[in-house]
Amino acid sequence: MRTDALFLEPEANMGTRVQFSDMNLDDRLLKGIAKLGWANPTEIQTEAIPLLIEGKDVLVTAQTGTGKTAVFAIPIIQKILQAKQESLSRLPSSVKAVVLAPSKELCTQIAKCFVDLCQFCLRDLKAINIAVGRSSKSLLADKPDVIVSTPSQLLTHLRNKTIVLNKTMEWFVVDEADLIFSYGYEDDIRNIMKFLPTIYQACLTSATLLEGVLEMKSLLLHNPVTVKVEEAAAVSARLTQYHIRCQKEDKFLLIYSLLKLRLITGKTLIFVNTIDSCYCLKLFLEQFSIASCVVNSELPHNSRCHIVEQFNRGIYDIVIAVTDELSQDESTAQQSRKRKRDREYGISRGIDFQHVDNIVLFDFPLTLKSYIHCIGRTARGEESGTTLSFVCSESEEERLEKAQSNQKEHLGVVAIKPYQFKMSEIEGFRYRAKDALSAVTKTAVRQARLKEIKTELLTSDRLKTHFEDNPRDLQILRHDQALHPTKVQQHMKHVPTYLVPKSLRGQVATAAAQERGLSQMKRKKKSYCHSNKKKNRKVRSSEDPLRTFDCIISSD
């Protein structure tokens, strides 16, 4: 996002930092860590990993993006490898560790972390994800060492006796513990406790110490060590936060102008609070040929994970995501139905969106916790990031003030600064935005919603076998196709020079020239391939013996 603000550089490392090699880890595990590109452990990893390897119960609290998954994954892998190596005869395969997470997306991410860390010892350690309920029985037949699941899925298997933990389990982990209760898993956790052995090592990770976390701490942990690392100051140095006050009808004008004028560039996550708003914004951007993907709880889990994966690979630049919170203006019945669609959906929290440059809060989050976790999708690790919040009502103003007060309390400064932007500079865009928005009716949104769900279901279910046999097809599958329930006017794709503010004309002209250059190269390449095909067809036809024979006959 282009601004006049200065980005503060992360402070240089002072003194000697602990390395992963100093933790007496298995060589195969160290190779996996090196392959992932983890040069040095984060502060929370430095503090917590040795404690877990020692066998202590640990409560880990740290901000999002600090590497909490590796905090428990590395000790579990190390202890299992060590036990198998020290055993005179190979230990029988059995479930030795259970990791619970509140959402399916987070379970997929955790399981991938285990697999990546174990890439040099896959014969000695198996980790599976049973959260999605996809051929769980066949996966369990391989007798995995580590199981990753949501509480509800694990409880189902325990009751059906397809998983038995009371004899073999040694480690029990609850990731993002503060969300477990808000997702309605309190009863599930208490019922799971009945199936656990008497003695086991436990770990809880959380970004906050809410009442539910403290309750779970007393329920699951025995004489625990609490490891709390405050990295708020370091994060604030890499994260620049802005807000802009506007009228509700100006939000669409703003997002269109910021994207088209290249004031927002790079990989961008746009958060909204409802599914209808998600499709409304996508259809609006389509009017200007701005491609985007949508992620919400209605889409199949496989599609959601595939979108995140492709976004991380750089295939998409813009993803419009619905926050995990339900809108307050929905009725109780609607809320109940929405949660039943997939109550294990979670995007704003825990998911590792990689290399995100910008977060745009098109709808200001409903709670302070949701705001913190939405902006936590950027400025992860040692990277920098920018957030921009649209504030257009009294309720959103109150939530903004609450977020500012919270940051002032923890950082000593008001970190969410006003974005210096003159609405008068984009008045020329207003008629275009109004024209495009008038085409995005409730009927159009409903049709787009149905079309997207049908398409994704077809891709997710019916083509599953095809993709298993043809993985390359899955790699090129795109989720940012235009829905087009309304007529798109082609002239809206380009911005006339006279509408561009004078200070930005050079930047916009350069970007437009680059785009034209790329499109021309694509057309030339396509034309070249097409002409070559025609030449090849001519050569083949001239050499066709039947055609030659016909010519000979006719000449006679």
mmCIF file of C-alpha atoms in Angstrom, residues 254-496:
data_model
loop_
_atom_site.group_PDB
_atom_site.id
_atom_site.type_symbol
_atom_site.label_atom_id
_atom_site.label_comp_id
_atom_site.label_asym_id
_atom_site.label_seq_id
_atom_site.Cartn_x
_atom_site.Cartn_y
_atom_site.Cartn_z
ATOM 1 C CA LEU A 254 -12.608 3.722 -2.194
ATOM 2 C CA ILE A 255 -11.665 0.086 -2.797
ATOM 3 C CA TYR A 256 -12.062 0.524 -6.569
ATOM 4 C CA SER A 257 -9.956 3.706 -6.588
ATOM 5 C CA LEU A 258 -7.223 2.315 -4.331
ATOM 6 C CA LEU A 259 -6.806 -0.791 -6.493
ATOM 7 C CA LYS A 260 -7.008 0.911 -9.882
ATOM 8 C CA LEU A 261 -4.687 3.757 -8.884
ATOM 9 C CA ARG A 262 -2.119 1.228 -7.607
ATOM 10 C CA LEU A 263 -2.253 2.632 -4.086
ATOM 11 C CA ILE A 264 -2.787 -0.967 -2.995
ATOM 12 C CA THR A 265 -0.350 -3.353 -4.665
ATOM 13 C CA GLY A 266 0.857 -6.844 -3.881
ATOM 14 C CA LYS A 267 -0.896 -9.754 -2.196
ATOM 15 C CA THR A 268 -4.010 -8.488 -0.458
ATOM 16 C CA LEU A 269 -6.614 -9.991 1.880
ATOM 17 C CA ILE A 270 -9.940 -8.162 2.077
ATOM 18 C CA PHE A 271 -12.112 -9.063 5.085
ATOM 19 C CA VAL A 272 -15.897 -8.655 5.209
ATOM 20 C CA ASN A 273 -18.365 -9.710 7.886
ATOM 21 C CA THR A 274 -21.042 -11.541 5.853
ATOM 22 C CA ILE A 275 -21.178 -13.972 2.942
ATOM 23 C CA ASP A 276 -23.467 -11.648 0.940
ATOM 24 C CA SER A 277 -20.921 -8.826 1.316
ATOM 25 C CA CYS A 278 -18.256 -11.234 0.078
ATOM 26 C CA TYR A 279 -20.025 -11.860 -3.239
ATOM 27 C CA CYS A 280 -21.262 -8.290 -3.534
ATOM 28 C CA LEU A 281 -17.672 -7.029 -3.433
ATOM 29 C CA LYS A 282 -16.444 -9.707 -5.866
ATOM 30 C CA LEU A 283 -19.180 -8.838 -8.390
ATOM 31 C CA PHE A 284 -18.438 -5.137 -7.995
ATOM 32 C CA LEU A 285 -14.729 -5.626 -8.692
ATOM 33 C CA GLU A 286 -15.550 -7.815 -11.700
ATOM 34 C CA GLN A 287 -17.127 -4.760 -13.346
ATOM 35 C CA PHE A 288 -13.619 -3.302 -13.536
ATOM 36 C CA SER A 289 -11.907 -6.592 -14.528
ATOM 37 C CA ILE A 290 -10.312 -6.934 -11.091
ATOM 38 C CA ALA A 291 -10.074 -10.686 -10.436
ATOM 39 C CA SER A 292 -10.504 -12.036 -6.907
ATOM 40 C CA CYS A 293 -11.306 -15.235 -5.004
ATOM 41 C CA VAL A 294 -13.838 -15.628 -2.222
ATOM 42 C CA VAL A 295 -13.446 -17.766 0.899
ATOM 43 C CA ASN A 296 -16.345 -18.466 3.228
ATOM 44 C CA SER A 297 -17.979 -21.225 5.266
ATOM 45 C CA GLU A 298 -20.332 -22.287 2.435
ATOM 46 C CA LEU A 299 -17.521 -23.495 0.187
ATOM 47 C CA PRO A 300 -16.205 -27.064 0.547
ATOM 48 C CA HIS A 301 -13.216 -27.481 2.828
ATOM 49 C CA ASN A 302 -11.021 -28.771 -0.021
ATOM 50 C CA SER A 303 -11.739 -25.643 -2.054
ATOM 51 C CA ARG A 304 -10.941 -23.339 0.851
ATOM 52 C CA CYS A 305 -7.614 -25.043 1.485
ATOM 53 C CA HIS A 306 -6.771 -25.061 -2.228
ATOM 54 C CA ILE A 307 -7.443 -21.312 -2.467
ATOM 55 C CA VAL A 308 -5.141 -20.627 0.502
ATOM 56 C CA GLU A 309 -2.445 -22.858 -1.016
ATOM 57 C CA GLN A 310 -2.614 -21.147 -4.410
ATOM 58 C CA PHE A 311 -2.649 -17.699 -2.804
ATOM 59 C CA ASN A 312 0.532 -18.636 -0.959
ATOM 60 C CA ARG A 313 2.086 -19.756 -4.257
ATOM 61 C CA GLY A 314 1.331 -16.339 -5.785
ATOM 62 C CA ILE A 315 -1.346 -17.449 -8.256
ATOM 63 C CA TYR A 316 -3.887 -14.984 -6.812
ATOM 64 C CA ASP A 317 -3.296 -11.442 -5.596
ATOM 65 C CA ILE A 318 -6.684 -10.707 -4.011
ATOM 66 C CA VAL A 319 -8.748 -12.921 -1.710
ATOM 67 C CA ILE A 320 -12.024 -11.738 -0.189
ATOM 68 C CA ALA A 321 -12.619 -13.622 3.062
ATOM 69 C CA VAL A 322 -15.469 -13.668 5.536
ATOM 70 C CA THR A 323 -14.347 -13.295 9.142
ATOM 71 C CA ASP A 324 -15.095 -16.094 11.592
ATOM 72 C CA GLU A 325 -17.599 -13.881 13.432
ATOM 73 C CA LEU A 326 -21.304 -13.816 12.505
ATOM 74 C CA SER A 327 -22.920 -10.512 11.665
ATOM 75 C CA GLN A 328 -24.925 -8.962 14.493
ATOM 76 C CA ASP A 329 -27.759 -7.938 12.176
ATOM 77 C CA GLU A 330 -28.622 -11.545 11.327
ATOM 78 C CA SER A 331 -31.462 -13.231 13.143
ATOM 79 C CA THR A 332 -30.857 -15.999 15.687
ATOM 80 C CA ALA A 333 -32.226 -18.623 13.309
ATOM 81 C CA GLN A 334 -29.970 -17.467 10.492
ATOM 82 C CA GLN A 335 -26.969 -17.538 12.805
ATOM 83 C CA SER A 336 -27.792 -21.089 13.816
ATOM 84 C CA ARG A 337 -28.099 -22.247 10.210
ATOM 85 C CA LYS A 338 -24.893 -20.476 9.193
ATOM 86 C CA ARG A 339 -22.898 -22.082 11.970
ATOM 87 C CA LYS A 340 -24.292 -25.511 11.071
ATOM 88 C CA ARG A 341 -23.073 -25.135 7.493
ATOM 89 C CA ASP A 342 -19.538 -25.527 8.739
ATOM 90 C CA ARG A 343 -18.921 -24.491 12.288
ATOM 91 C CA GLU A 344 -15.314 -25.632 11.870
ATOM 92 C CA TYR A 345 -14.586 -22.864 9.342
ATOM 93 C CA GLY A 346 -11.816 -20.483 10.330
ATOM 94 C CA ILE A 347 -9.872 -18.085 8.123
ATOM 95 C CA SER A 348 -9.118 -14.926 10.078
ATOM 96 C CA ARG A 349 -7.395 -16.926 12.800
ATOM 97 C CA GLY A 350 -4.437 -19.301 12.686
ATOM 98 C CA ILE A 351 -4.243 -19.869 8.916
ATOM 99 C CA ASP A 352 -0.783 -19.212 7.539
ATOM 100 C CA PHE A 353 -1.407 -16.869 4.619
ATOM 101 C CA GLN A 354 2.144 -16.271 3.411
ATOM 102 C CA HIS A 355 3.783 -13.055 2.218
ATOM 103 C CA VAL A 356 0.639 -10.919 2.613
ATOM 104 C CA ASP A 357 1.415 -7.279 1.837
ATOM 105 C CA ASN A 358 -1.926 -5.704 2.738
ATOM 106 C CA ILE A 359 -4.993 -6.342 4.871
ATOM 107 C CA VAL A 360 -8.091 -4.329 3.985
ATOM 108 C CA LEU A 361 -10.901 -4.453 6.538
ATOM 109 C CA PHE A 362 -13.763 -3.553 4.204
ATOM 110 C CA ASP A 363 -16.123 -4.232 7.129
ATOM 111 C CA PHE A 364 -14.620 -3.411 10.503
ATOM 112 C CA PRO A 365 -14.514 -6.658 12.576
ATOM 113 C CA LEU A 366 -17.240 -7.179 15.151
ATOM 114 C CA THR A 367 -14.904 -7.780 18.086
ATOM 115 C CA LEU A 368 -11.481 -6.626 19.236
ATOM 116 C CA LYS A 369 -10.260 -10.229 19.158
ATOM 117 C CA SER A 370 -11.352 -10.592 15.535
ATOM 118 C CA TYR A 371 -9.584 -7.343 14.595
ATOM 119 C CA ILE A 372 -6.333 -8.540 16.168
ATOM 120 C CA HIS A 373 -6.453 -11.853 14.346
ATOM 121 C CA CYS A 374 -7.412 -10.329 10.979
ATOM 122 C CA ILE A 375 -4.463 -7.929 10.981
ATOM 123 C CA GLY A 376 -2.277 -10.802 12.194
ATOM 124 C CA ARG A 377 -2.416 -12.311 8.687
ATOM 125 C CA THR A 378 0.310 -9.833 7.628
ATOM 126 C CA ALA A 379 3.689 -8.779 9.097
ATOM 127 C CA ARG A 380 4.399 -12.387 10.039
ATOM 128 C CA GLY A 381 7.906 -13.544 10.874
ATOM 129 C CA GLU A 382 10.316 -10.803 9.829
ATOM 130 C CA GLU A 383 8.113 -9.390 7.035
ATOM 131 C CA SER A 384 6.414 -5.989 6.939
ATOM 132 C CA GLY A 385 2.768 -5.326 6.211
ATOM 133 C CA THR A 386 0.057 -2.688 6.042
ATOM 134 C CA THR A 387 -3.571 -2.668 7.183
ATOM 135 C CA LEU A 388 -6.365 -0.291 6.186
ATOM 136 C CA SER A 389 -9.723 -0.248 7.996
ATOM 137 C CA PHE A 390 -12.866 1.352 6.574
ATOM 138 C CA VAL A 391 -14.923 3.011 9.319
ATOM 139 C CA CYS A 392 -18.372 4.234 8.302
ATOM 140 C CA SER A 393 -20.812 3.945 11.217
ATOM 141 C CA GLU A 394 -21.101 4.761 14.909
ATOM 142 C CA SER A 395 -20.746 1.107 15.909
ATOM 143 C CA GLU A 396 -17.582 0.750 13.803
ATOM 144 C CA GLU A 397 -16.268 3.990 15.291
ATOM 145 C CA GLU A 398 -16.719 2.520 18.779
ATOM 146 C CA ARG A 399 -14.884 -0.658 17.787
ATOM 147 C CA LEU A 400 -12.046 1.389 16.285
ATOM 148 C CA GLU A 401 -11.706 3.394 19.518
ATOM 149 C CA LYS A 402 -11.623 0.156 21.499
ATOM 150 C CA ALA A 403 -8.844 -1.213 19.268
ATOM 151 C CA GLN A 404 -6.889 2.056 19.589
ATOM 152 C CA SER A 405 -7.253 2.032 23.392
ATOM 153 C CA ASN A 406 -6.074 -1.567 23.539
ATOM 154 C CA GLN A 407 -2.973 -0.829 21.478
ATOM 155 C CA LYS A 408 -2.202 2.319 23.452
ATOM 156 C CA GLU A 409 -2.370 0.250 26.637
ATOM 157 C CA HIS A 410 0.064 -2.372 25.315
ATOM 158 C CA LEU A 411 2.307 -0.241 23.082
ATOM 159 C CA GLY A 412 2.077 3.170 24.694
ATOM 160 C CA VAL A 413 1.100 4.797 21.380
ATOM 161 C CA VAL A 414 -1.939 4.940 19.115
ATOM 162 C CA ALA A 415 -0.793 2.598 16.336
ATOM 163 C CA ILE A 416 -3.885 2.907 14.083
ATOM 164 C CA LYS A 417 -3.255 6.172 12.260
ATOM 165 C CA PRO A 418 -5.612 8.055 9.916
ATOM 166 C CA TYR A 419 -4.915 7.405 6.228
ATOM 167 C CA GLN A 420 -4.212 10.718 4.492
ATOM 168 C CA PHE A 421 -6.470 10.529 1.473
ATOM 169 C CA LYS A 422 -8.473 13.281 -0.251
ATOM 170 C CA MET A 423 -11.868 12.053 -1.382
ATOM 171 C CA SER A 424 -12.070 15.060 -3.721
ATOM 172 C CA GLU A 425 -9.260 13.518 -5.809
ATOM 173 C CA ILE A 426 -11.425 10.564 -6.805
ATOM 174 C CA GLU A 427 -14.745 12.321 -7.405
ATOM 175 C CA GLY A 428 -14.332 11.527 -11.104
ATOM 176 C CA PHE A 429 -14.560 7.818 -10.270
ATOM 177 C CA ARG A 430 -17.841 8.160 -8.418
ATOM 178 C CA TYR A 431 -20.174 7.777 -11.416
ATOM 179 C CA ARG A 432 -18.312 4.611 -12.479
ATOM 180 C CA ALA A 433 -18.532 3.091 -9.016
ATOM 181 C CA LYS A 434 -22.205 3.992 -8.757
ATOM 182 C CA ASP A 435 -22.918 2.495 -12.182
ATOM 183 C CA ALA A 436 -21.108 -0.741 -11.314
ATOM 184 C CA LEU A 437 -22.758 -1.041 -7.911
ATOM 185 C CA SER A 438 -26.238 -0.590 -9.392
ATOM 186 C CA ALA A 439 -25.681 -3.821 -11.352
ATOM 187 C CA VAL A 440 -24.903 -5.760 -8.171
ATOM 188 C CA THR A 441 -28.457 -6.456 -7.000
ATOM 189 C CA LYS A 442 -29.642 -8.895 -4.340
ATOM 190 C CA THR A 443 -30.728 -11.244 -7.115
ATOM 191 C CA ALA A 444 -27.291 -11.038 -8.733
ATOM 192 C CA VAL A 445 -25.617 -11.792 -5.407
ATOM 193 C CA ARG A 446 -27.913 -14.771 -4.799
ATOM 194 C CA GLN A 447 -27.231 -16.150 -8.296
ATOM 195 C CA ALA A 448 -23.490 -15.675 -7.872
ATOM 196 C CA ARG A 449 -23.589 -17.417 -4.516
ATOM 197 C CA LEU A 450 -25.386 -20.441 -5.965
ATOM 198 C CA LYS A 451 -23.140 -20.579 -9.031
ATOM 199 C CA GLU A 452 -19.979 -20.485 -6.928
ATOM 200 C CA ILE A 453 -21.187 -23.216 -4.561
ATOM 201 C CA LYS A 454 -22.246 -25.492 -7.444
ATOM 202 C CA THR A 455 -18.934 -24.997 -9.229
ATOM 203 C CA GLU A 456 -16.847 -25.622 -6.126
ATOM 204 C CA LEU A 457 -18.891 -28.687 -5.131
ATOM 205 C CA LEU A 458 -18.400 -30.113 -8.605
ATOM 206 C CA THR A 459 -14.683 -29.474 -8.386
ATOM 207 C CA SER A 460 -14.374 -30.740 -4.828
ATOM 208 C CA ASP A 461 -16.420 -33.942 -4.990
ATOM 209 C CA ARG A 462 -17.095 -35.258 -8.491
ATOM 210 C CA LEU A 463 -13.614 -34.493 -9.791
ATOM 211 C CA LYS A 464 -11.801 -35.770 -6.733
ATOM 212 C CA THR A 465 -10.822 -39.058 -8.399
ATOM 213 C CA HIS A 466 -9.822 -37.259 -11.581
ATOM 214 C CA PHE A 467 -7.521 -34.930 -9.657
ATOM 215 C CA GLU A 468 -5.975 -37.856 -7.789
ATOM 216 C CA ASP A 469 -5.066 -39.412 -11.138
ATOM 217 C CA ASN A 470 -4.148 -36.066 -12.742
ATOM 218 C CA PRO A 471 -2.545 -33.862 -10.069
ATOM 219 C CA ARG A 472 -1.374 -31.371 -12.715
ATOM 220 C CA ASP A 473 -5.008 -30.466 -13.444
ATOM 221 C CA LEU A 474 -5.464 -29.584 -9.790
ATOM 222 C CA GLN A 475 -2.387 -27.348 -9.905
ATOM 223 C CA ILE A 476 -3.841 -25.237 -12.719
ATOM 224 C CA LEU A 477 -7.376 -25.093 -11.314
ATOM 225 C CA ARG A 478 -8.339 -21.479 -10.641
ATOM 226 C CA HIS A 479 -10.922 -20.099 -8.235
ATOM 227 C CA ASP A 480 -10.934 -16.485 -9.409
ATOM 228 C CA GLN A 481 -13.106 -16.999 -12.469
ATOM 229 C CA ALA A 482 -15.668 -14.251 -13.092
ATOM 230 C CA LEU A 483 -19.210 -15.061 -11.991
ATOM 231 C CA HIS A 484 -20.758 -12.561 -14.459
ATOM 232 C CA PRO A 485 -24.428 -12.589 -13.352
ATOM 233 C CA THR A 486 -24.591 -9.085 -14.835
ATOM 234 C CA LYS A 487 -23.301 -7.584 -18.055
ATOM 235 C CA VAL A 488 -19.729 -6.380 -17.679
ATOM 236 C CA GLN A 489 -18.896 -3.218 -19.627
ATOM 237 C CA GLN A 490 -15.468 -3.617 -21.191
ATOM 238 C CA HIS A 491 -14.626 0.097 -21.140
ATOM 239 C CA MET A 492 -14.705 -0.018 -17.318
ATOM 240 C CA LYS A 493 -11.520 -2.096 -17.333
ATOM 241 C CA HIS A 494 -9.320 0.924 -18.075
ATOM 242 C CA VAL A 495 -9.059 4.256 -16.279
ATOM 243 C CA PRO A 496 -8.979 7.323 -18.555
#
